[in-house]
Coordinates of C-alpha atoms and ligand atoms in Angstrom, one line a residue:
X276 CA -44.9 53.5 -93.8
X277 CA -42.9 56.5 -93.4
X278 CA -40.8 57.1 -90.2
X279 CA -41.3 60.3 -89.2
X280 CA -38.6 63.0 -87.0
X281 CA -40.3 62.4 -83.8
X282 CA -41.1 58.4 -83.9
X283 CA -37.0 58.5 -85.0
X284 CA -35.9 60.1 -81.9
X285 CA -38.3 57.9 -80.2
X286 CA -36.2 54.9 -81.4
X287 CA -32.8 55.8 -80.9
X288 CA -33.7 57.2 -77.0
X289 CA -35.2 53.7 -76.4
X290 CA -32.1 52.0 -78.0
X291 CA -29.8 53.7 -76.0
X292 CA -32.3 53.3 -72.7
X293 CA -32.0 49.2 -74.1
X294 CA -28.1 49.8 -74.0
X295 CA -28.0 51.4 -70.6
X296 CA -30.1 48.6 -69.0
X297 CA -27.8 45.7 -70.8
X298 CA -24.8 48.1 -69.2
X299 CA -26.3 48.3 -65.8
X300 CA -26.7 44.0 -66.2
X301 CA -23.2 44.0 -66.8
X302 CA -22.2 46.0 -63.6
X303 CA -24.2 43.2 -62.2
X304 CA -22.8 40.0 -63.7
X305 CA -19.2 41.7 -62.7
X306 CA -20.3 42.9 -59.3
X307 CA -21.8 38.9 -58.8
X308 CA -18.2 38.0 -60.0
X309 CA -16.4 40.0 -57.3
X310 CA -18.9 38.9 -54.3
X311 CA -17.2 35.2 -55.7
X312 CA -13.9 36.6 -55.5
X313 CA -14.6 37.7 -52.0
X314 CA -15.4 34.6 -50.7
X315 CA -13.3 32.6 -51.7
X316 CA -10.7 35.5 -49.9
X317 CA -12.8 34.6 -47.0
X318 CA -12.4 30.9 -47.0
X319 CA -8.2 31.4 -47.6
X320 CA -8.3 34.0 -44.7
X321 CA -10.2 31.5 -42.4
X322 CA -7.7 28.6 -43.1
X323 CA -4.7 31.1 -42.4
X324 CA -6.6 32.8 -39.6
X325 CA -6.1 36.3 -41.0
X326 CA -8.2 39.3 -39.9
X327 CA -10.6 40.1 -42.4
X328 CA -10.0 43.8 -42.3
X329 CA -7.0 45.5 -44.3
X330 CA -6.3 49.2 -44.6
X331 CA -3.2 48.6 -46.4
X332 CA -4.9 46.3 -49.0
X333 CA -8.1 48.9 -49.5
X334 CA -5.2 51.6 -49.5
X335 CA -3.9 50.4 -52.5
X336 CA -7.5 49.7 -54.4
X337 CA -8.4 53.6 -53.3
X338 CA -5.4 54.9 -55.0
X339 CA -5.8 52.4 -58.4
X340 CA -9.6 53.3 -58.3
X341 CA -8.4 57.1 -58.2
X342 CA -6.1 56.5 -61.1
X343 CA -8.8 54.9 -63.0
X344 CA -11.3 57.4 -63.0
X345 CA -8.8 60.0 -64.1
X346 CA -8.2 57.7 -66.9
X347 CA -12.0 57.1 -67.5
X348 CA -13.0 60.7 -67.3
X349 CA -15.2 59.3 -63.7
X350 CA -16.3 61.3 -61.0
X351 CA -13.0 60.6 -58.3
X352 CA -15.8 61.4 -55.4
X353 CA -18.2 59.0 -57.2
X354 CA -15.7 56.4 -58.0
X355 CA -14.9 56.3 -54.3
X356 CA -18.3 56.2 -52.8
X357 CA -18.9 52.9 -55.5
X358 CA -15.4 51.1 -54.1
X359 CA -16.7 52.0 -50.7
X360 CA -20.2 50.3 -50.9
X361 CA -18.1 47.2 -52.5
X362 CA -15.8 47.1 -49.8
X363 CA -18.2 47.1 -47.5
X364 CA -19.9 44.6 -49.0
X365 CA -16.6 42.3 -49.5
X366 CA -16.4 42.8 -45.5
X367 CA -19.7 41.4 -44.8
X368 CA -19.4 38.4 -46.8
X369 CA -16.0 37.6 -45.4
X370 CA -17.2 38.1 -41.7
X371 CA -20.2 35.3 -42.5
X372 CA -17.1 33.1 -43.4
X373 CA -14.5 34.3 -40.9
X374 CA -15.5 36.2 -37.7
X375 CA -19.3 35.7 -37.3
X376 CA -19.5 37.3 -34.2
X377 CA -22.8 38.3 -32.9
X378 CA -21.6 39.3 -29.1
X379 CA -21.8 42.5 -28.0
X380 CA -22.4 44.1 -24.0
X381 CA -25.9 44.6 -25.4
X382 CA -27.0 40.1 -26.3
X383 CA -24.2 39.1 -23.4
X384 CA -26.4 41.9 -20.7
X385 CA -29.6 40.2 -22.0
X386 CA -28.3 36.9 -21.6
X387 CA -27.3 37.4 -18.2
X388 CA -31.0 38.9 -17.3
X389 CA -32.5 35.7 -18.8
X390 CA -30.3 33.7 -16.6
X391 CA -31.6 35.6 -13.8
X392 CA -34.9 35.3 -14.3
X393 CA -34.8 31.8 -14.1
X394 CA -33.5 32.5 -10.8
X395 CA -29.8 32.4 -11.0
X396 CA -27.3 34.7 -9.2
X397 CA -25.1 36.9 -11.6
X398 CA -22.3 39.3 -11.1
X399 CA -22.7 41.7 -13.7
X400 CA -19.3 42.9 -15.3
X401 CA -21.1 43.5 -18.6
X402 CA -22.3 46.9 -19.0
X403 CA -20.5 50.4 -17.9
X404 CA -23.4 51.2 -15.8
X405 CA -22.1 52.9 -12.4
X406 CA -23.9 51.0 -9.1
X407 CA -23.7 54.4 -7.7
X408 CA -26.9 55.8 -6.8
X409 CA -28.6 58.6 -8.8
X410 CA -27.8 61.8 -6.5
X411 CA -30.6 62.7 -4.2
X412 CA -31.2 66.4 -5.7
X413 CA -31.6 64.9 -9.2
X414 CA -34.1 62.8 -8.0
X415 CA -36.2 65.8 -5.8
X416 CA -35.3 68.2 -9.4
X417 CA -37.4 65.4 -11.1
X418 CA -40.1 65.2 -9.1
X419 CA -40.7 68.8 -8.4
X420 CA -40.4 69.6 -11.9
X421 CA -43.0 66.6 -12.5
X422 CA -45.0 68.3 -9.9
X423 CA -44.9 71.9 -11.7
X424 CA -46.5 70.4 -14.4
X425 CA -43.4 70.4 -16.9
X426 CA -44.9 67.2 -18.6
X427 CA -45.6 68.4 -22.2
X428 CA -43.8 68.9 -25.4
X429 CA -40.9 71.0 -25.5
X430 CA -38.7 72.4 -28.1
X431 CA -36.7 69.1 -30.0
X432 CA -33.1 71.2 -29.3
X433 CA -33.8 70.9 -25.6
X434 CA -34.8 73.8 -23.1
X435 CA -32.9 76.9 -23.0
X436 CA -32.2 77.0 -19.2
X437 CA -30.3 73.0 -19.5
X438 CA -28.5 74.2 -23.1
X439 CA -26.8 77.4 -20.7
X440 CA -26.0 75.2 -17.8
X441 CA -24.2 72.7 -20.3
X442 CA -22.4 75.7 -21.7
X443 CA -21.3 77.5 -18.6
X444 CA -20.2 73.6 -17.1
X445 CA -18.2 73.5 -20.4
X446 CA -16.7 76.8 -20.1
X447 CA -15.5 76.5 -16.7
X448 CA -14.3 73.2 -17.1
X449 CA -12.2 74.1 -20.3
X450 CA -12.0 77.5 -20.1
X451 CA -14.0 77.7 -23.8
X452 CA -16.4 80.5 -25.1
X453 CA -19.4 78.3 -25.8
X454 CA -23.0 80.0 -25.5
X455 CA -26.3 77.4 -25.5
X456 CA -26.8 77.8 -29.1
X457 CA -24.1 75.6 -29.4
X458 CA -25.7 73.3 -27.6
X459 CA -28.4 69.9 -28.2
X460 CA -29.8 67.9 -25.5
X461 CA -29.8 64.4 -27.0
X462 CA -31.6 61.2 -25.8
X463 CA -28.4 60.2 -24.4
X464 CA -24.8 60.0 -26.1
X465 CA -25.7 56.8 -27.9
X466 CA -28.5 59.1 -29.8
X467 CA -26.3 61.9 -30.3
X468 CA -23.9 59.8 -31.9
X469 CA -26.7 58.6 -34.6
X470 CA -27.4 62.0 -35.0
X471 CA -23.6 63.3 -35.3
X472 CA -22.9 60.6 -37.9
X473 CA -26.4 60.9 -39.8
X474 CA -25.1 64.5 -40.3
X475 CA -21.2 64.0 -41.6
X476 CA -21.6 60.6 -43.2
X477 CA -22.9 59.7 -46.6
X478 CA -23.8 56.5 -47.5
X479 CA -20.3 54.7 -49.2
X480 CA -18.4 57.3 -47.2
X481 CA -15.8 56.5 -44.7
X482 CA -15.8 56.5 -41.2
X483 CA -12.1 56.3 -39.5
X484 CA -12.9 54.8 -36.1
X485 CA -9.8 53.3 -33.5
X486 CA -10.3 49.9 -32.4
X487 CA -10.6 48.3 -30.4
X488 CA -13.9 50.8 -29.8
X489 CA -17.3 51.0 -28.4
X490 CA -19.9 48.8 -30.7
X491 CA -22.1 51.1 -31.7
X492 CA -20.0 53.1 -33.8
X493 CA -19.6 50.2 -36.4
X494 CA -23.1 49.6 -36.1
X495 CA -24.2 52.9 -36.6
X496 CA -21.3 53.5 -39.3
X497 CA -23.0 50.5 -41.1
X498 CA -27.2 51.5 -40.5
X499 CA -26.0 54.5 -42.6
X500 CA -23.9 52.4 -44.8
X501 CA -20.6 54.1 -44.2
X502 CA -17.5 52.6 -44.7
X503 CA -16.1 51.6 -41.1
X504 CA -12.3 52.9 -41.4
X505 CA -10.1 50.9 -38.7
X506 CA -7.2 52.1 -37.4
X507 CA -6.0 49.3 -35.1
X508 CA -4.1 50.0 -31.8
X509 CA -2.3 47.5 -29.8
X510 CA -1.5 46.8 -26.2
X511 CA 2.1 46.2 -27.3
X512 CA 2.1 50.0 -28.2
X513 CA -0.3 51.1 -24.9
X514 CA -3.4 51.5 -27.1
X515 CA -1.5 54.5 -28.9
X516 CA -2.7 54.4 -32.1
X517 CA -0.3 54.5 -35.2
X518 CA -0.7 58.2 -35.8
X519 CA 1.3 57.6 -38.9
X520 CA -1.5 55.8 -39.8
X521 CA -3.9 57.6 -38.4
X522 CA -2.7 60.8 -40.8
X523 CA -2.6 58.7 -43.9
X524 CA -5.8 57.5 -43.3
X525 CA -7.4 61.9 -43.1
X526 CA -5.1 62.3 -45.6
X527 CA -7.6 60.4 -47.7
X528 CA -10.6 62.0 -46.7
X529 CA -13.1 59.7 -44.7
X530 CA -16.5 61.6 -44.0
X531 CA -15.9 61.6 -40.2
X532 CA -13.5 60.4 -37.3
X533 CA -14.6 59.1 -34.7
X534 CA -12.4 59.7 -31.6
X535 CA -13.2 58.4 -27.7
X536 CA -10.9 59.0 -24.6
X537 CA -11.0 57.7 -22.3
X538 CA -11.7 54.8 -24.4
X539 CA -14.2 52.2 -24.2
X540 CA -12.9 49.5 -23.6
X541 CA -9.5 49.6 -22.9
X542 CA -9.4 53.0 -20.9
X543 CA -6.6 54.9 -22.6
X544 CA -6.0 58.5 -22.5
X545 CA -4.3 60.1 -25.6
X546 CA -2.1 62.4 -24.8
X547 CA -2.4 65.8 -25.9
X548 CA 0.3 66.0 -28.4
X549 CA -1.1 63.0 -30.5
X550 CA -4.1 64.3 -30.0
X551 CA -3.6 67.3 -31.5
X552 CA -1.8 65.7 -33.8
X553 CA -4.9 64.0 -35.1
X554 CA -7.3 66.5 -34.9
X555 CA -4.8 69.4 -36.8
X556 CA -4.8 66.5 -39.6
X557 CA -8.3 66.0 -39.7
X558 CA -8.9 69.9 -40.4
X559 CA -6.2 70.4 -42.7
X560 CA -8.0 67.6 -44.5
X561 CA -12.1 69.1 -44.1
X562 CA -12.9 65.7 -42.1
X563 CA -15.0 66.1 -39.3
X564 CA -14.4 64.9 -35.9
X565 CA -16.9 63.5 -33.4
X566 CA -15.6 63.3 -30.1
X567 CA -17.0 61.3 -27.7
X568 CA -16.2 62.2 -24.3
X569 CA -18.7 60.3 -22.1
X570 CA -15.9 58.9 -20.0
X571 CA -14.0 62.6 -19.6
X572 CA -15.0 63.3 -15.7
X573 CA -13.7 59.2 -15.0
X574 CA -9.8 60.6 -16.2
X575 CA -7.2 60.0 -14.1
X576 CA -5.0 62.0 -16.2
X577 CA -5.2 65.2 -18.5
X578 CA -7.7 64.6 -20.8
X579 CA -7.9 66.9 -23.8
X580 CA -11.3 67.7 -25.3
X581 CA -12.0 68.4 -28.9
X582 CA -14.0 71.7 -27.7
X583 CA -10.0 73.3 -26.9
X584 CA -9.5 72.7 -30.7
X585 CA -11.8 75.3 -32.4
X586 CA -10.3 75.3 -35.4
X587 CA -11.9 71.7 -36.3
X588 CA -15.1 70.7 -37.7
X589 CA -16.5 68.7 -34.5
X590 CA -19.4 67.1 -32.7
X591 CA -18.5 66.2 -29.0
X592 CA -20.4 64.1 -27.4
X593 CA -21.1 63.7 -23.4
X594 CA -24.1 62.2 -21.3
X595 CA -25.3 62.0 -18.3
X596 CA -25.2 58.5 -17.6
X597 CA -21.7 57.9 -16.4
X598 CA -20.6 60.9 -14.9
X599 CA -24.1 61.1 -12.3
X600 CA -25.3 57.5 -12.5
X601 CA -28.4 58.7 -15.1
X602 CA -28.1 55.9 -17.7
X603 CA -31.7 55.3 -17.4
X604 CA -32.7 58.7 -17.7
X605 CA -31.6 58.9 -21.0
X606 CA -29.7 62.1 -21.3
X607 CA -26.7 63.7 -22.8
X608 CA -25.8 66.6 -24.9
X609 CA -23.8 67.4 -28.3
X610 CA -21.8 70.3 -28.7
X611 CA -21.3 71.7 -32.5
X612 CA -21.8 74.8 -35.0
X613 CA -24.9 76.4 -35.0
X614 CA -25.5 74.7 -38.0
X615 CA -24.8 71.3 -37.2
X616 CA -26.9 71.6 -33.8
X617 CA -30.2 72.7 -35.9
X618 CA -29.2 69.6 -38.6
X619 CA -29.2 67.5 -35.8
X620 CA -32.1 68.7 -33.9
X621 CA -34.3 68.3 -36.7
X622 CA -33.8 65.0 -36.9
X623 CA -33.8 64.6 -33.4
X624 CA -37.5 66.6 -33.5
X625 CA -38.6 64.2 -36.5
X626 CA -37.6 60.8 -34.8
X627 CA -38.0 61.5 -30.8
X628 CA -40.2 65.2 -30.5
X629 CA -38.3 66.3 -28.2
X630 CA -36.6 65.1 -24.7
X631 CA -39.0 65.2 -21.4
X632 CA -38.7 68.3 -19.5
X633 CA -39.1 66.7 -16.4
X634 CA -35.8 64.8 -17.2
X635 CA -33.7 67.8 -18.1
X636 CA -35.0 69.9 -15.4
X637 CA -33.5 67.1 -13.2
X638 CA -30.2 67.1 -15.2
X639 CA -30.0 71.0 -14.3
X640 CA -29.4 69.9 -11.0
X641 CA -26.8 67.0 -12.0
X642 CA -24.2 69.9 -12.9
X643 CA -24.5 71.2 -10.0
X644 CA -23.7 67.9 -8.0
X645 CA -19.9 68.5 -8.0
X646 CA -19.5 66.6 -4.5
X647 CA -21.3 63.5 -5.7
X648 CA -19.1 63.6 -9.3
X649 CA -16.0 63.9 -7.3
X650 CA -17.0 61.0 -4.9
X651 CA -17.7 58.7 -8.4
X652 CA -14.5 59.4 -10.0
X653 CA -12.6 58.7 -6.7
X654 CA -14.3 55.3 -5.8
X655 CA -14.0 54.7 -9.3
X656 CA -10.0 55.4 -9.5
X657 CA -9.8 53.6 -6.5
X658 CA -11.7 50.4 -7.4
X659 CA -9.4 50.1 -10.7
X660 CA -6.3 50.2 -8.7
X661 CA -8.0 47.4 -6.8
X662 CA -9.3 44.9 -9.5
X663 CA -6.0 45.8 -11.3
X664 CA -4.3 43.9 -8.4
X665 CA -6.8 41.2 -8.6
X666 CA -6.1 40.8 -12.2
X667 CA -2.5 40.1 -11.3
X668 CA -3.1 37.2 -10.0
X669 CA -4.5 35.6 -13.4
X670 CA -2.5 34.9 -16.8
X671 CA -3.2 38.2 -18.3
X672 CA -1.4 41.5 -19.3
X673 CA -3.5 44.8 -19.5
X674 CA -2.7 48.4 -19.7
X675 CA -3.6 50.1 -16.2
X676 CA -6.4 52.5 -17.6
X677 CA -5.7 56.4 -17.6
X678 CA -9.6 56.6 -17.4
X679 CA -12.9 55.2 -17.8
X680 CA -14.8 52.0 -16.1
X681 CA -13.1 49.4 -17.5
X682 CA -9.9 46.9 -17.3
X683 CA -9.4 44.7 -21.0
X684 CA -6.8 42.2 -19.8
X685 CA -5.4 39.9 -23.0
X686 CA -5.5 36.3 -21.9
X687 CA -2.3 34.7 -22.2
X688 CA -3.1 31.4 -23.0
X689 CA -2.4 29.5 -26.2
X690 CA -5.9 29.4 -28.1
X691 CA -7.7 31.5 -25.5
X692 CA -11.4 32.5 -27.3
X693 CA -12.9 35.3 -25.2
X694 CA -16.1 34.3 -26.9
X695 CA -16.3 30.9 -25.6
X696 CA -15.0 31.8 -22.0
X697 CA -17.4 34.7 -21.5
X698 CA -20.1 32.0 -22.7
X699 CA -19.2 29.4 -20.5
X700 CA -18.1 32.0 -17.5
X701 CA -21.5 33.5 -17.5
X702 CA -23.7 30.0 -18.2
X703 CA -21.3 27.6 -15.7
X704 CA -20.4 30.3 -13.0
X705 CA -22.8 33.0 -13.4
X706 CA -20.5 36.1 -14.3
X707 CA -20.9 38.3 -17.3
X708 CA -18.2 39.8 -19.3
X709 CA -18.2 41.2 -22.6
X710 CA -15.2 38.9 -25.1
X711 CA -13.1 41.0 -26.6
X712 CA -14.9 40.9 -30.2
X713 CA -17.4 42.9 -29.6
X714 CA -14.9 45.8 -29.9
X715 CA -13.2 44.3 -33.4
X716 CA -10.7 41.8 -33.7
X717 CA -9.1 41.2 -30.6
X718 CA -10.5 37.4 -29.9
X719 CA -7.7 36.9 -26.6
X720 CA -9.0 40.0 -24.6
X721 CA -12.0 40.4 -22.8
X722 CA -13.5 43.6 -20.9
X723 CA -14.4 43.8 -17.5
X724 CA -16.6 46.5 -16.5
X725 CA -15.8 47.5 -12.9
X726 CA -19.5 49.0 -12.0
X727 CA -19.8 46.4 -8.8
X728 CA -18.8 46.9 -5.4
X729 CA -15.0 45.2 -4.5
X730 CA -16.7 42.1 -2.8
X731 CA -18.6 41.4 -6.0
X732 CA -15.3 41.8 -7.9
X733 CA -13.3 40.0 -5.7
X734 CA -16.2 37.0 -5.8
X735 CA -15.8 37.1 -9.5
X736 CA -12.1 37.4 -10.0
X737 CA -11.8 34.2 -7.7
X738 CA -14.1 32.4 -10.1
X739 CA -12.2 33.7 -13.3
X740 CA -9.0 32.9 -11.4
X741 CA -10.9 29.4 -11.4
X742 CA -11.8 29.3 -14.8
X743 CA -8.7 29.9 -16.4
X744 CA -6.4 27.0 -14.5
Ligands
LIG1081 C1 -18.1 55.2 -25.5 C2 -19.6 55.3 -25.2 N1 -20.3 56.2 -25.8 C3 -21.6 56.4 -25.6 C4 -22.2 55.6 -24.7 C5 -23.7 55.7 -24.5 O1 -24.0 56.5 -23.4 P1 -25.5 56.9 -23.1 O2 -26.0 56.2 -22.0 O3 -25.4 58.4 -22.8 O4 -26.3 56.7 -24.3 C6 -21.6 54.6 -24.0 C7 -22.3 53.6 -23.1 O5 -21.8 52.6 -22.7 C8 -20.2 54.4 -24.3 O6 -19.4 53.5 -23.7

């Protein structure tokens, strides 16, 4: 029979569809090959107890991976996205061999509410949530605004008169030019976060974060399957992190950085020239910053904000929850562009509607509960002076915070596992702290939230003093 034009072309498309699919098997059977490759990495890192994390090591397979796609005619974005997911994927594996750690303040606070439901007594120095109370006119806002019937749907961005107040409590506490349109009421920072990074971060992109850092940025970097970028500070160096470092790292062009100061955990401050230094980078390189600021009223020391730097692509981030003892009203704000605030309020509107008026009512009348803030800060500063004396008396070295709600001592003991004490601190003696894994590698430290009056804190520094003879 006679092949005709059209049955021809039919046969040479499905040959080369037969070539792409034996192609695709390939990337496969090589990409099986490197996951091998990876763990064996794993098992040599384990033996030699070395981190599994190295930026100098991905460093150098960026650059070779950028020097092979100019030689291959590739896409360098492309290319870079593919090592990204790989890497990522090389971390994981590694981490089942070497640092499975499944601690975080979230599993050690449920733990500890377990414990008590059987009927235990627990000091909780877990979670960063202030014992002060909710201010009384937040409370009366609520209800009256419950009472005026503001309990339907609103507009996902958040109400107009809340957006101003944010903007005019900005402006006179930075001296910026911000108007409400700048402005999203978020289901508290933790949400805005999701939303900051679901709008700069592409899946295989990077995400420079400093560490040791709040949990849920990895996590979040990871649900959107980012690349998490660490840049890794040390006490030895006051929790300054290597801007050298840091500035290589822009220099490559992450999606996003994520900066936080004062910093959860270990309560550093960076000062304004480094920070400047690090922001000026990140513009010069396009790389979007998201700054999260939830701990900026508990400074004890000039704190600069990414709004001063308007030059910069930037989400901030700040809540509610800290600052006027709101974390269970679930509230916070973003500040951004115009057109990052209506990226992220549309997926705020698709995931959550929209925030309860009641609750931002109420949070109109936070801002205006200057006296109570001030009162926070200063039992606060004064509380950390306090446990830092306590602290003394145990076999640790810490940096005396600049800010924030916590102390993270390092435990200077040959061998010490923050995992295992906080396990057996919280099961035999009925205190909860959060080991210093949860915040990356940094298995000797541990973080002590300081959201208990001094006779708790005393009570549980005895019993640490205790544990660690
Ligand atoms: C650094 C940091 N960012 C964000 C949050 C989340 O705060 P929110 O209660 O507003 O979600 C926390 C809470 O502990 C935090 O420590």
């Amino acid at each position: 029979m006679k092949v005709t034009g059209k049955e021809e072309e039919g046969e040479s498309l499905a040959g080369v569809r037969r070539e792409i699919q034996r192609v695709t098997e390939e990337i496969l059977k090589l990409t099986a090959e490197r996951m091998r490759l990876s763990r064996e990495v794993g098992r040599i890192k384990e033996a030699k107890e070395i981190p599994v994390e190295d930026i100098e090591v991905e460093k150098r397979l960026r650059a070779a991976v950028k020097d092979k796609s100019l030689e291959l005619g590739i896409d360098q974005d492309f290319a870079l996205s593919l090592l990204n997911l790989l890497i990522a994927q090389s971390v994981d594996i590694q981490r089942d061999t070497v640092f499975k750690s499944d601690v975080s303040p979230t599993t050690i606070s449920q733990w500890a509410r377990r414990l008590e439901e059987k009927g235990r007594k627990i000091i909780h120095l877990e979670t960063g949530e202030p014992d002060f109370p909710t201010p009384n006119p937040v409370i009366d806002a609520l209800k009256t605004a419950v009472d005026d019937g503001h309990t339907g749907y609103n507009d996902a961005v958040g109400v107009q008169p809340l957006r101003e107040a944010v903007a005019k409590h900005l402006n006179r506490k930075l001296g910026t030019d911000l108007t409400y349109d700048e402005v999203l009421i978020t289901h508290g920072a933790r949400f805005g976060l999701y939303l900051a990074l679901s709008t700069t971060l592409k899946p295989g992109g990077g995400a420079l974060l400093f560490e040791p850092s709040y949990p849920a940025y990895r996590r979040i970097v990871d649900l959107f399957e980012g690349r998490p970028i660490a840049v890794r500070a040390t006490l030895e160096d006051s929790w300054t992190p290597d801007i050298g470092a840091v500035k290589e790292a822009l220099d490559e062009r992450p999606d996003v950085a994520i900066l936080n100061y004062p910093s959860n955990p270990t309560g550093k401050v960076l000062d304004t020239g480094n920070f400047q230094a690090v922001v000026e980078r990140a513009a010069r390189n396009g790389v979007p910053v998201i700054s999260d600021e939830v701990y900026r009223d508990y400074s004890f020391k000039q704190c600069p904000s990414i709004l001063e730097y308007p030059g910069c692509r930037s989400v901030m981030l700040s809540s509610f929850s800290k600052s006027y003892s709101m974390t269970g009203f679930r509230i916070g704000y973003a500040v951004a562009s115009k057109d990052d605030i209506a990226q992220m309020s549309c997926l705020q509107g698709l995931a959550l509607t929209c925030i309860p008026e009641f609750i931002q009512r109420a949070a109109i009348k936070a801002l205006e509960c200057e006296d109570e803030l001030t009162a926070n800060v200063e039992k606060m500063r004064k509380r950390i002076k306090y446990a830092a004396k306590l602290l003394d008396r145990l076999p640790a070295t810490f940096y005396p915070p600049d800010g924030g709600l916590y102390l993270f001592p390092r435990i200077d003991q040959p061998g010490f596992d923050s995992e295992k004490f906080a396990s057996s601190l919280l099961e035999k003696h009925g205190v909860a702290v959060t080991p210093g894994t949860a915040f990356g590698n940094y298995r000797n430290y541990f973080r002590i939230s300081l959201c208990q009056p001094e006779e708790q804190l005393k009570e549980a520094f005895e019993i640490m003093e205790d544990a660690l003879k």
